[in-house]
PDB file of C-alpha atoms in Angstrom:
ATOM      1  CA  MET A   1      -6.541 -15.975  12.729  1.00 34.00           C
ATOM      2  CA  VAL A   2      -3.481 -13.762  13.068  1.00 36.00           C
ATOM      3  CA  VAL A   3      -1.195 -14.600  15.977  1.00 36.00           C
ATOM      4  CA  VAL A   4       0.917 -11.723  17.279  1.00 40.00           C
ATOM      5  CA  ASN A   5       4.141 -12.507  19.109  1.00 47.00           C
ATOM      6  CA  LYS A   6       4.151 -11.550  22.780  1.00 43.00           C
ATOM      7  CA  THR A   7       6.289  -8.439  22.793  1.00 48.00           C
ATOM      8  CA  SER A   8       5.832  -4.889  23.959  1.00 45.00           C
ATOM      9  CA  VAL A   9       2.467  -4.996  22.189  1.00 46.00           C
ATOM     10  CA  GLU A  10       1.172  -6.635  25.377  1.00 46.00           C
ATOM     11  CA  LEU A  11       1.434  -3.201  26.964  1.00 49.00           C
ATOM     12  CA  ASN A  12      -1.894  -1.431  27.146  1.00 62.00           C
ATOM     13  CA  HIS A  13      -2.989   0.481  24.074  1.00 64.00           C
ATOM     14  CA  PHE A  14      -2.190   3.897  25.514  1.00 60.00           C
ATOM     15  CA  MET A  15       1.314   3.000  26.649  1.00 62.00           C
ATOM     16  CA  PHE A  16       2.135   1.297  23.360  1.00 65.00           C
ATOM     17  CA  LYS A  17       1.313   4.452  21.425  1.00 67.00           C
ATOM     18  CA  LYS A  18       3.290   6.555  23.892  1.00 73.00           C
ATOM     19  CA  LEU A  19       6.374   4.384  23.434  1.00 84.00           C
ATOM     20  CA  LEU A  20       6.284   4.359  19.642  1.00 91.00           C
ATOM     21  CA  ARG A  21       8.437   6.852  17.797  1.00 94.00           C
ATOM     22  CA  VAL A  22       8.288   7.783  14.137  1.00 96.00           C
ATOM     23  CA  ARG A  23      11.455   8.530  12.188  1.00 97.00           C
ATOM     24  CA  LYS A  24      12.748   8.385   8.656  1.00 98.00           C
ATOM     25  CA  ALA A  25      13.776   4.959   7.418  1.00 98.00           C
ATOM     26  CA  THR A  26      17.432   4.033   6.975  1.00 98.00           C
ATOM     27  CA  PRO A  27      19.031   1.171   5.033  1.00 98.00           C
ATOM     28  CA  SER A  28      19.641  -0.699   8.307  1.00 98.00           C
ATOM     29  CA  ASP A  29      15.842  -0.962   8.691  1.00 98.00           C
ATOM     30  CA  LEU A  30      15.450  -3.019   5.524  1.00 98.00           C
ATOM     31  CA  ASN A  31      14.918  -6.459   7.067  1.00 98.00           C
ATOM     32  CA  GLU A  32      12.364  -5.226   9.596  1.00 98.00           C
ATOM     33  CA  ILE A  33      10.511  -3.207   6.959  1.00 98.00           C
ATOM     34  CA  TYR A  34      10.469  -6.290   4.744  1.00 98.00           C
ATOM     35  CA  ALA A  35       9.065  -8.366   7.628  1.00 97.00           C
ATOM     36  CA  VAL A  36       6.194  -5.899   8.080  1.00 97.00           C
ATOM     37  CA  ALA A  37       5.532  -5.942   4.328  1.00 97.00           C
ATOM     38  CA  CYS A  38       5.486  -9.745   4.341  1.00 97.00           C
ATOM     39  CA  SER A  39       2.937  -9.806   7.173  1.00 95.00           C
ATOM     40  CA  VAL A  40       0.314  -7.994   5.065  1.00 94.00           C
ATOM     41  CA  GLY A  41       1.663  -8.527   1.553  1.00 93.00           C
ATOM     42  CA  THR A  42       0.949 -12.193   0.949  1.00 90.00           C
ATOM     43  CA  SER A  43      -0.944 -14.268  -1.591  1.00 88.00           C
ATOM     44  CA  GLU A  44      -3.964 -14.083   0.744  1.00 89.00           C
ATOM     45  CA  LYS A  45      -5.642 -10.663   0.779  1.00 88.00           C
ATOM     46  CA  ILE A  46      -7.721  -9.933   3.892  1.00 85.00           C
ATOM     47  CA  SER A  47      -9.996  -6.972   3.223  1.00 88.00           C
ATOM     48  CA  GLU A  48     -10.747  -6.210   6.866  1.00 86.00           C
ATOM     49  CA  GLN A  49      -7.089  -6.349   7.934  1.00 84.00           C
ATOM     50  CA  GLY A  50      -5.759  -4.367   5.009  1.00 87.00           C
ATOM     51  CA  PHE A  51      -3.168  -5.608   2.556  1.00 91.00           C
ATOM     52  CA  LEU A  52      -0.414  -4.745   0.121  1.00 94.00           C
ATOM     53  CA  VAL A  53      -1.041  -5.850  -3.457  1.00 94.00           C
ATOM     54  CA  ASP A  54       2.255  -7.682  -3.963  1.00 95.00           C
ATOM     55  CA  ASP A  55       3.159 -11.038  -2.423  1.00 96.00           C
ATOM     56  CA  TYR A  56       6.404  -9.991  -0.762  1.00 97.00           C
ATOM     57  CA  ARG A  57       7.261 -13.529   0.286  1.00 96.00           C
ATOM     58  CA  SER A  58       7.324 -14.735  -3.299  1.00 96.00           C
ATOM     59  CA  ASN A  59      10.641 -13.100  -4.222  1.00 97.00           C
ATOM     60  CA  PRO A  60      12.626 -11.806  -1.207  1.00 97.00           C
ATOM     61  CA  ARG A  61      15.638 -10.609  -3.217  1.00 97.00           C
ATOM     62  CA  PHE A  62      13.506  -8.591  -5.642  1.00 97.00           C
ATOM     63  CA  TYR A  63      11.306  -6.961  -3.023  1.00 97.00           C
ATOM     64  CA  LYS A  64      14.148  -6.192  -0.646  1.00 98.00           C
ATOM     65  CA  LYS A  65      15.971  -4.460  -3.491  1.00 98.00           C
ATOM     66  CA  LYS A  66      12.823  -2.499  -4.322  1.00 97.00           C
ATOM     67  CA  LEU A  67      12.330  -1.444  -0.710  1.00 98.00           C
ATOM     68  CA  LEU A  68      15.984  -0.486  -0.322  1.00 98.00           C
ATOM     69  CA  ASN A  69      15.771   1.681  -3.417  1.00 98.00           C
ATOM     70  CA  ALA A  70      12.757   3.461  -1.918  1.00 98.00           C
ATOM     71  CA  ILE A  71      14.548   3.960   1.413  1.00 98.00           C
ATOM     72  CA  MET A  72      17.551   5.456  -0.364  1.00 97.00           C
ATOM     73  CA  ASN A  73      15.647   7.734  -2.737  1.00 97.00           C
ATOM     74  CA  LEU A  74      12.365   8.804  -1.160  1.00 97.00           C
ATOM     75  CA  GLU A  75      12.361  11.887   0.997  1.00 94.00           C
ATOM     76  CA  HIS A  76       9.241  10.666   2.784  1.00 97.00           C
ATOM     77  CA  PHE A  77       9.787   7.091   3.953  1.00 98.00           C
ATOM     78  CA  TYR A  78       8.940   6.672   7.637  1.00 98.00           C
ATOM     79  CA  VAL A  79       8.893   3.866  10.173  1.00 98.00           C
ATOM     80  CA  ALA A  80       7.143   3.517  13.530  1.00 97.00           C
ATOM     81  CA  GLU A  81       9.228   1.616  16.057  1.00 95.00           C
ATOM     82  CA  TYR A  82       9.602   0.704  19.693  1.00 91.00           C
ATOM     83  CA  ASP A  83      11.623  -2.450  20.273  1.00 90.00           C
ATOM     84  CA  LYS A  84      11.255  -3.140  16.546  1.00 94.00           C
ATOM     85  CA  ILE A  85       9.468  -1.667  13.542  1.00 96.00           C
ATOM     86  CA  TYR A  86       5.691  -2.076  13.602  1.00 96.00           C
ATOM     87  CA  GLY A  87       4.732  -0.055  10.547  1.00 96.00           C
ATOM     88  CA  PHE A  88       6.012   2.009   7.665  1.00 97.00           C
ATOM     89  CA  MET A  89       4.788   4.507   5.116  1.00 97.00           C
ATOM     90  CA  MET A  90       6.286   5.759   1.868  1.00 97.00           C
ATOM     91  CA  ALA A  91       5.218   8.836  -0.061  1.00 97.00           C
ATOM     92  CA  TYR A  92       6.408  10.269  -3.368  1.00 98.00           C
ATOM     93  CA  THR A  93       6.827  13.899  -4.339  1.00 97.00           C
ATOM     94  CA  LYS A  94       5.028  14.946  -7.509  1.00 97.00           C
ATOM     95  CA  GLU A  95       8.271  14.705  -9.508  1.00 96.00           C
ATOM     96  CA  GLN A  96       9.104  11.243  -8.153  1.00 96.00           C
ATOM     97  CA  TRP A  97       5.568   9.932  -8.678  1.00 97.00           C
ATOM     98  CA  LEU A  98       5.268  11.157 -12.255  1.00 97.00           C
ATOM     99  CA  ALA A  99       8.741   9.825 -13.089  1.00 96.00           C
ATOM    100  CA  ASP A 100       7.424   6.323 -12.274  1.00 94.00           C
ATOM    101  CA  ASN A 101       3.829   6.978 -13.399  1.00 95.00           C
ATOM    102  CA  PRO A 102       4.049   9.570 -16.193  1.00 97.00           C
ATOM    103  CA  ASP A 103       0.401   9.217 -17.290  1.00 96.00           C
ATOM    104  CA  TRP A 104      -1.112   9.188 -13.798  1.00 97.00           C
ATOM    105  CA  ILE A 105      -2.788  12.599 -13.951  1.00 97.00           C
ATOM    106  CA  THR A 106      -4.454  11.882 -17.287  1.00 97.00           C
ATOM    107  CA  ASP A 107      -5.314   8.280 -16.330  1.00 97.00           C
ATOM    108  CA  VAL A 108      -7.386   9.380 -13.351  1.00 98.00           C
ATOM    109  CA  TYR A 109     -11.090  10.012 -13.955  1.00 98.00           C
ATOM    110  CA  TRP A 110     -11.289  13.136 -11.808  1.00 98.00           C
ATOM    111  CA  LYS A 111     -14.592  14.128 -10.249  1.00 98.00           C
ATOM    112  CA  PRO A 112     -16.166  17.028 -12.158  1.00 97.00           C
ATOM    113  CA  ASP A 113     -16.006  19.269  -9.088  1.00 96.00           C
ATOM    114  CA  PHE A 114     -12.388  18.462  -8.228  1.00 97.00           C
ATOM    115  CA  ASP A 115     -10.116  21.511  -8.298  1.00 97.00           C
ATOM    116  CA  LYS A 116      -7.214  20.478 -10.525  1.00 96.00           C
ATOM    117  CA  SER A 117      -5.080  23.360  -9.305  1.00 96.00           C
ATOM    118  CA  LYS A 118      -4.335  21.017  -6.391  1.00 97.00           C
ATOM    119  CA  LEU A 119      -2.209  19.038  -8.860  1.00 97.00           C
ATOM    120  CA  ASP A 120       0.377  21.816  -9.037  1.00 95.00           C
ATOM    121  CA  ASN A 121       2.266  20.601  -5.959  1.00 95.00           C
ATOM    122  CA  PHE A 122       1.512  17.365  -4.137  1.00 97.00           C
ATOM    123  CA  VAL A 123       2.734  14.108  -2.663  1.00 98.00           C
ATOM    124  CA  VAL A 124       1.262  10.648  -3.204  1.00 98.00           C
ATOM    125  CA  VAL A 125       1.155   8.220  -0.303  1.00 97.00           C
ATOM    126  CA  ASP A 126       1.955   4.964  -2.037  1.00 95.00           C
ATOM    127  CA  LYS A 127       2.118   2.421   0.773  1.00 93.00           C
ATOM    128  CA  THR A 128       1.151   2.370   4.425  1.00 94.00           C
ATOM    129  CA  ALA A 129       1.769  -0.997   6.066  1.00 95.00           C
ATOM    130  CA  ILE A 130       1.101  -1.925   9.686  1.00 94.00           C
ATOM    131  CA  LYS A 131       2.183  -5.292  11.069  1.00 93.00           C
ATOM    132  CA  ALA A 132      -0.596  -7.857  10.730  1.00 91.00           C
ATOM    133  CA  GLY A 133      -2.842  -7.895  13.776  1.00 86.00           C
ATOM    134  CA  LEU A 134      -2.031  -4.339  14.827  1.00 88.00           C
ATOM    135  CA  THR A 135      -4.258  -2.276  12.540  1.00 83.00           C
ATOM    136  CA  GLY A 136      -6.597   0.092  14.334  1.00 81.00           C
ATOM    137  CA  GLN A 137      -4.159   0.910  17.148  1.00 84.00           C
ATOM    138  CA  GLY A 138      -3.229   4.332  15.804  1.00 88.00           C
ATOM    139  CA  ILE A 139       0.154   3.413  14.356  1.00 92.00           C
ATOM    140  CA  GLY A 140      -0.733   4.648  10.884  1.00 92.00           C
ATOM    141  CA  SER A 141      -2.087   7.894  12.326  1.00 92.00           C
ATOM    142  CA  LEU A 142       1.180   8.521  14.168  1.00 94.00           C
ATOM    143  CA  ILE A 143       3.124   8.149  10.942  1.00 96.00           C
ATOM    144  CA  TYR A 144       0.729  10.470   9.132  1.00 95.00           C
ATOM    145  CA  THR A 145       1.180  13.101  11.834  1.00 95.00           C
ATOM    146  CA  ARG A 146       4.906  13.130  11.099  1.00 96.00           C
ATOM    147  CA  LEU A 147       4.323  13.297   7.326  1.00 97.00           C
ATOM    148  CA  LEU A 148       1.896  16.208   7.683  1.00 96.00           C
ATOM    149  CA  ALA A 149       4.337  18.140   9.867  1.00 97.00           C
ATOM    150  CA  ASP A 150       7.158  17.659   7.349  1.00 97.00           C
ATOM    151  CA  LEU A 151       4.955  18.655   4.409  1.00 97.00           C
ATOM    152  CA  LYS A 152       3.691  21.749   6.199  1.00 95.00           C
ATOM    153  CA  ASN A 153       7.274  22.833   6.864  1.00 96.00           C
ATOM    154  CA  LYS A 154       8.037  22.451   3.160  1.00 94.00           C
ATOM    155  CA  GLY A 155       4.931  24.286   2.014  1.00 95.00           C
ATOM    156  CA  VAL A 156       3.337  21.245   0.362  1.00 96.00           C
ATOM    157  CA  GLU A 157      -0.437  21.539   0.715  1.00 95.00           C
ATOM    158  CA  ASN A 158      -1.865  18.514  -1.110  1.00 97.00           C
ATOM    159  CA  ILE A 159      -1.795  14.761  -0.524  1.00 98.00           C
ATOM    160  CA  PHE A 160      -3.213  12.019  -2.704  1.00 98.00           C
ATOM    161  CA  ALA A 161      -3.592   8.344  -1.889  1.00 97.00           C
ATOM    162  CA  GLU A 162      -5.134   5.386  -3.683  1.00 97.00           C
ATOM    163  CA  THR A 163      -7.227   2.534  -2.305  1.00 96.00           C
ATOM    164  CA  ILE A 164      -8.056  -0.637  -4.224  1.00 96.00           C
ATOM    165  CA  ILE A 165     -11.718  -1.599  -4.470  1.00 96.00           C
ATOM    166  CA  SER A 166     -11.427  -4.314  -7.153  1.00 96.00           C
ATOM    167  CA  PRO A 167     -10.752  -7.207  -7.667  1.00 94.00           C
ATOM    168  CA  GLN A 168     -10.784  -7.202  -3.838  1.00 93.00           C
ATOM    169  CA  PRO A 169     -11.633  -4.166  -1.740  1.00 95.00           C
ATOM    170  CA  ASN A 170      -9.228  -2.988   0.929  1.00 95.00           C
ATOM    171  CA  PHE A 171     -11.735  -2.135   3.667  1.00 94.00           C
ATOM    172  CA  ALA A 172      -9.069  -1.242   6.232  1.00 92.00           C
ATOM    173  CA  SER A 173      -7.581   1.304   3.847  1.00 93.00           C
ATOM    174  CA  LEU A 174     -11.024   2.774   3.121  1.00 94.00           C
ATOM    175  CA  GLN A 175     -11.631   3.190   6.842  1.00 93.00           C
ATOM    176  CA  PHE A 176      -8.267   4.868   7.254  1.00 92.00           C
ATOM    177  CA  ARG A 177      -9.024   7.360   4.477  1.00 94.00           C
ATOM    178  CA  LYS A 178     -12.230   8.248   6.305  1.00 93.00           C
ATOM    179  CA  LYS A 179     -10.419   8.565   9.638  1.00 92.00           C
ATOM    180  CA  GLN A 180      -7.823  10.887   8.100  1.00 93.00           C
ATOM    181  CA  ASN A 181     -10.536  13.075   6.513  1.00 94.00           C
ATOM    182  CA  TYR A 182      -9.650  12.336   2.915  1.00 96.00           C
ATOM    183  CA  THR A 183     -12.216  13.152   0.240  1.00 97.00           C
ATOM    184  CA  LEU A 184     -12.810  11.223  -2.957  1.00 98.00           C
ATOM    185  CA  ALA A 185     -11.159  12.971  -5.901  1.00 98.00           C
ATOM    186  CA  GLY A 186     -11.474  10.387  -8.676  1.00 98.00           C
ATOM    187  CA  MET A 187     -10.750   6.835  -9.774  1.00 98.00           C
ATOM    188  CA  ARG A 188      -8.533   4.997 -12.200  1.00 97.00           C
ATOM    189  CA  TYR A 189      -7.981   1.570 -13.712  1.00 97.00           C
ATOM    190  CA  GLU A 190      -4.582  -0.079 -13.590  1.00 94.00           C
ATOM    191  CA  ASN A 191      -3.214  -3.164 -15.307  1.00 93.00           C
ATOM    192  CA  TYR A 192      -0.697  -4.740 -12.945  1.00 90.00           C
ATOM    193  CA  ASN A 193       0.873  -8.189 -13.255  1.00 87.00           C
ATOM    194  CA  GLY A 194      -1.844  -9.342 -15.609  1.00 89.00           C
ATOM    195  CA  LYS A 195      -4.752  -8.149 -13.446  1.00 91.00           C
ATOM    196  CA  LEU A 196      -7.042  -5.167 -13.821  1.00 96.00           C
ATOM    197  CA  TYR A 197      -7.346  -3.133 -10.620  1.00 96.00           C
ATOM    198  CA  THR A 198      -9.788  -0.365  -9.801  1.00 97.00           C
ATOM    199  CA  ASP A 199      -8.372   2.320  -7.513  1.00 97.00           C
ATOM    200  CA  LEU A 200     -10.187   5.124  -5.751  1.00 98.00           C
ATOM    201  CA  VAL A 201      -8.082   8.287  -5.655  1.00 98.00           C
ATOM    202  CA  TYR A 202      -8.411  10.284  -2.444  1.00 98.00           C
ATOM    203  CA  TYR A 203      -7.337  13.811  -1.622  1.00 98.00           C
ATOM    204  CA  LYS A 204      -6.375  15.533   1.640  1.00 96.00           C
ATOM    205  CA  LYS A 205      -5.297  19.115   2.296  1.00 96.00           C
ATOM    206  CA  VAL A 206      -2.295  19.603   4.587  1.00 94.00           C
ATOM    207  CA  GLU A 207      -3.418  21.758   7.513  1.00 87.00           C
TER     208      GLU A 207
END
């Protein structure tokens, strides 16, 4: 059972969402972002709660450095906060994503009916993390609203996101893709830290 500290979260659901604000992450947010990552990125993966693949508690120095690098370099790294940070999301431009994953487009088994012209200009949502115990309260949707507004202003029309279904399915992520009206575009296999993962690749048009 997840125990949530008694903070402003005790406010009713409506008021909590009203008080949250979404903004771009700054280096001063690092420790709070890391705390959120640690709450859902552990050695125990809970499908219904949602999880990050890495065990962030296993190597604080390494993962804090990795998060700081993302904060400093990603144009689309957002946090949702009130009295503290309750969730974050990071997304990569096409250039940034392919710099780290040069074979991604060819590694994906695209659906036969998927329009590959959508690969001309896109972002990839890499991680969305909501503090353990607070999924389903609309925090992730608030962050996505900000991302969509920023992308629309920049003329970016296409978003991709991946959800793990093996070796353990991320049911919370699958539900979120459905809620955000993503459609299945393909799948890929990924060897990561000695394990083979199966990822579903989802697509969403910015409107």
